[in-house]
C-alpha positions as a Python dict, from the first residue, in 0.01 Angstrom:
ca = {
    (1, 'X'): (0, 0, 0),
    (2, 'X'): (-102, -338, 159),
    (3, 'X'): (-480, -359, 176),
    (4, 'X'): (-689, -632, 321),
    (5, 'X'): (-1038, -662, 188),
    (6, 'X'): (-1290, -857, 393),
    (7, 'X'): (-1569, -958, 160),
    (8, 'X'): (-1517, -1081, -196),
    (9, 'X'): (-1866, -998, -318),
    (10, 'X'): (-1975, -717, -548),
    (11, 'X'): (-1836, -427, -348),
    (12, 'X'): (-1525, -597, -219),
    (13, 'X'): (-1452, -740, -561),
    (14, 'X'): (-1487, -411, -739),
    (15, 'X'): (-1258, -238, -489),
    (16, 'X'): (-1000, -518, -522),
    (17, 'X'): (-1002, -484, -899),
    (18, 'X'): (-970, -106, -899),
    (19, 'X'): (-698, -86, -639),
    (20, 'X'): (-510, -373, -800),
    (21, 'X'): (-490, -173, -1121),
    (22, 'X'): (-312, 104, -925),
    (23, 'X'): (-46, -135, -799),
    (24, 'X'): (-169, -181, -441),
    (25, 'X'): (-114, -522, -285),
    (26, 'X'): (-456, -667, -219),
    (27, 'X'): (-515, -950, 28),
    (28, 'X'): (-864, -1095, 25),
    (29, 'X'): (-952, -1226, 373),
    (30, 'X'): (-1172, -1537, 352),
    (31, 'X'): (-1317, -1789, 590),
    (32, 'X'): (-1294, -2061, 325),
    (33, 'X'): (-981, -2136, 122),
    (34, 'X'): (-1200, -2249, -171),
    (35, 'X'): (-1399, -1927, -195),
    (36, 'X'): (-1479, -1900, -565),
    (37, 'X'): (-1526, -1526, -574),
    (38, 'X'): (-1184, -1475, -413),
    (39, 'X'): (-1026, -1726, -648),
    (40, 'X'): (-1166, -1546, -949),
    (41, 'X'): (-1025, -1214, -820),
    (42, 'X'): (-682, -1370, -779),
    (43, 'X'): (-690, -1511, -1136),
    (44, 'X'): (-795, -1179, -1284),
    (45, 'X'): (-555, -956, -1086),
    (46, 'X'): (-185, -882, -1081),
    (47, 'X'): (-138, -804, -714),
    (48, 'X'): (-425, -995, -550),
    (49, 'X'): (-386, -1291, -315),
    (50, 'X'): (-598, -1460, -48),
    (51, 'X'): (-539, -1556, 312),
    (52, 'X'): (-733, -1614, 626),
    (53, 'X'): (-916, -1313, 767),
    (54, 'X'): (-680, -1274, 1065),
    (55, 'X'): (-363, -1319, 846),
    (56, 'X'): (-484, -1077, 577),
    (57, 'X'): (-542, -811, 848),
    (58, 'X'): (-210, -868, 1020),
    (59, 'X'): (-24, -834, 684),
    (60, 'X'): (-196, -508, 588),
    (61, 'X'): (-191, -138, 667),
    (62, 'X'): (-551, -73, 557),
    (63, 'X'): (-855, -297, 606),
    (64, 'X'): (-1167, -254, 391),
    (65, 'X'): (-1469, -422, 541),
    (66, 'X'): (-1712, -482, 252),
    (67, 'X'): (-1977, -702, 408),
    (68, 'X'): (-2347, -640, 471),
    (69, 'X'): (-2421, -435, 777),
    (70, 'X'): (-2579, -729, 970),
    (71, 'X'): (-2256, -927, 927),
    (72, 'X'): (-2027, -668, 1087),
    (73, 'X'): (-2066, -775, 1453),
    (74, 'X'): (-1962, -1126, 1360),
    (75, 'X'): (-1675, -1015, 1141),
    (76, 'X'): (-1501, -776, 1383),
    (77, 'X'): (-1391, -1042, 1630),
    (78, 'X'): (-1244, -1247, 1342),
    (79, 'X'): (-1014, -956, 1242),
    (80, 'X'): (-785, -1011, 1541),
    (81, 'X'): (-576, -721, 1659),
    (82, 'X'): (-658, -414, 1449),
    (83, 'X'): (-470, -161, 1665),
    (84, 'X'): (-296, 88, 1433),
    (85, 'X'): (-486, -25, 1127),
    (86, 'X'): (-687, 209, 903),
    (87, 'X'): (-1038, 68, 868),
    (88, 'X'): (-1279, 155, 583),
    (89, 'X'): (-1628, 23, 595),
    (90, 'X'): (-1878, 34, 309),
    (91, 'X'): (-2217, -72, 448),
    (92, 'X'): (-2556, 100, 447),
    (93, 'X'): (-2838, 48, 698),
    (94, 'X'): (-3117, 145, 450),
    (95, 'X'): (-3357, 204, 741),
    (96, 'X'): (-3253, -108, 932),
    (97, 'X'): (-2969, -2, 1168),
    (98, 'X'): (-2800, -236, 1400),
    (99, 'X'): (-2998, -224, 1723),
    (100, 'X'): (-2704, -171, 1953),
    (101, 'X'): (-2477, 36, 1727),
    (102, 'X'): (-2669, 207, 1449),
    (103, 'X'): (-2428, 206, 1154),
    (104, 'X'): (-2131, -6, 1062),
    (105, 'X'): (-1859, 247, 1146),
    (106, 'X'): (-1984, 286, 1502),
    (107, 'X'): (-2025, -88, 1539),
    (108, 'X'): (-1658, -149, 1447),
    (109, 'X'): (-1541, 122, 1686),
    (110, 'X'): (-1753, -19, 1969),
    (111, 'X'): (-1638, -380, 1909),
    (112, 'X'): (-1273, -302, 1881),
    (113, 'X'): (-1008, -74, 2036),
    (114, 'X'): (-958, 111, 1703),
    (115, 'X'): (-1089, 463, 1643),
    (116, 'X'): (-938, 499, 1293),
    (117, 'X'): (-1261, 388, 1128),
    (118, 'X'): (-1440, 568, 842),
    (119, 'X'): (-1719, 504, 591),
    (120, 'X'): (-1681, 538, 213),
    (121, 'X'): (-1761, 376, -122),
    (122, 'X'): (-2128, 332, -27),
    (123, 'X'): (-2297, 581, -261),
    (124, 'X'): (-2256, 424, -603),
    (125, 'X'): (-2344, 91, -767),
    (126, 'X'): (-2071, -171, -753),
    (127, 'X'): (-2074, -184, -1133),
    (128, 'X'): (-1922, 167, -1145),
    (129, 'X'): (-1681, 148, -852),
    (130, 'X'): (-1395, 16, -1067),
    (131, 'X'): (-1452, 267, -1344),
    (132, 'X'): (-1666, 563, -1224),
    (133, 'X'): (-1660, 742, -1558),
    (134, 'X'): (-1975, 881, -1722),
    (135, 'X'): (-1886, 1018, -2057),
    (136, 'X'): (-1664, 1322, -2002),
    (137, 'X'): (-1741, 1332, -1628),
    (138, 'X'): (-1615, 1133, -1334),
    (139, 'X'): (-1837, 1053, -1038),
    (140, 'X'): (-1762, 1192, -694),
    (141, 'X'): (-1766, 995, -370),
    (142, 'X'): (-1782, 1089, -3),
    (143, 'X'): (-1621, 994, 329),
    (144, 'X'): (-1725, 1051, 694),
    (145, 'X'): (-1568, 966, 1034),
    (146, 'X'): (-1373, 1116, 1319),
    (147, 'X'): (-1029, 991, 1218),
    (148, 'X'): (-839, 1250, 1007),
    (149, 'X'): (-562, 995, 929),
    (150, 'X'): (-812, 736, 798),
    (151, 'X'): (-993, 997, 594),
    (152, 'X'): (-671, 1122, 429),
    (153, 'X'): (-583, 764, 321),
    (154, 'X'): (-937, 690, 207),
    (155, 'X'): (-944, 1006, -4),
    (156, 'X'): (-627, 891, -180),
    (157, 'X'): (-768, 542, -242),
    (158, 'X'): (-1087, 698, -385),
    (159, 'X'): (-886, 895, -624),
    (160, 'X'): (-694, 582, -716),
    (161, 'X'): (-1027, 418, -790),
    (162, 'X'): (-1095, 687, -1044),
    (163, 'X'): (-1337, 918, -861),
    (164, 'X'): (-1304, 1290, -948),
    (165, 'X'): (-1311, 1392, -583),
    (166, 'X'): (-1384, 1239, -245),
    (167, 'X'): (-1564, 1498, -29),
    (168, 'X'): (-1515, 1496, 350),
    (169, 'X'): (-1866, 1530, 498),
    (170, 'X'): (-1750, 1550, 863),
    (171, 'X'): (-1704, 1324, 1165),
    (172, 'X'): (-1902, 1039, 1305),
    (173, 'X'): (-2203, 1280, 1338),
    (174, 'X'): (-2209, 1287, 955),
    (175, 'X'): (-2235, 912, 909),
    (176, 'X'): (-2618, 919, 877),
    (177, 'X'): (-2586, 1196, 622),
    (178, 'X'): (-2345, 985, 415),
    (179, 'X'): (-2589, 694, 429),
    (180, 'X'): (-2869, 928, 316),
    (181, 'X'): (-2676, 985, -3),
    (182, 'X'): (-2692, 613, -69),
    (183, 'X'): (-3068, 631, -20),
    (184, 'X'): (-3084, 911, -272),
    (185, 'X'): (-2880, 708, -516),
    (186, 'X'): (-3117, 417, -474),
    (187, 'X'): (-3420, 637, -527),
    (188, 'X'): (-3277, 775, -846),
    (189, 'X'): (-3170, 432, -969),
    (190, 'X'): (-3495, 252, -898),
    (191, 'X'): (-3785, 484, -827),
    (192, 'X'): (-3645, 752, -1059),
    (193, 'X'): (-3598, 501, -1337),
    (194, 'X'): (-3237, 593, -1408),
    (195, 'X'): (-3109, 240, -1348),
    (196, 'X'): (-2802, 136, -1164),
    (197, 'X'): (-2573, 323, -1402),
    (198, 'X'): (-2613, 655, -1226),
    (199, 'X'): (-2390, 839, -983),
    (200, 'X'): (-2364, 1149, -769),
    (201, 'X'): (-2167, 1451, -884),
    (202, 'X'): (-2096, 1782, -708),
    (203, 'X'): (-2088, 2084, -931),
    (204, 'X'): (-1970, 2427, -817),
    (205, 'X'): (-1784, 2732, -940),
}
């Protein structure tokens, strides 16, 4: 699968590395051709390249937007035509939602003509995104959004990243719930003293 990743920082970089290992073609969209983070990803990967943001999107089937929430309104216009693209965004508001839109998924939908937008990969530390294994257990992750097609592809990519399962929490109405899981993760990691090497796991019989 051809996947554009917008954002070569911690989250984007981890996703690029993990999906590259599964043979996906990764195109890092950058504003600057000399982006060091993007260059390092290319050097360390087998199927990773860089291009301009608009070109990376046009060449891809899936676009992962891995930038801070506040940057999303500025990034969406730079994507160009995203009609027919599957969009996965990874941001969290952490109590500071975008005034006009709320969360990142709704912002992207409002600022584009694309409704195939979902949120995922926001409930675990970037350190464990590439290898979400904890002893004999694998972490779980979660997805939310109205698009069934986007969720199906996201679930498969989550499994490719190594998660045990990717649970569908519901439509756009479940986006705040999904972000609440990130708040819980942060509380456990910092206030709970577990450190960043902790993850969420669903157990059932």
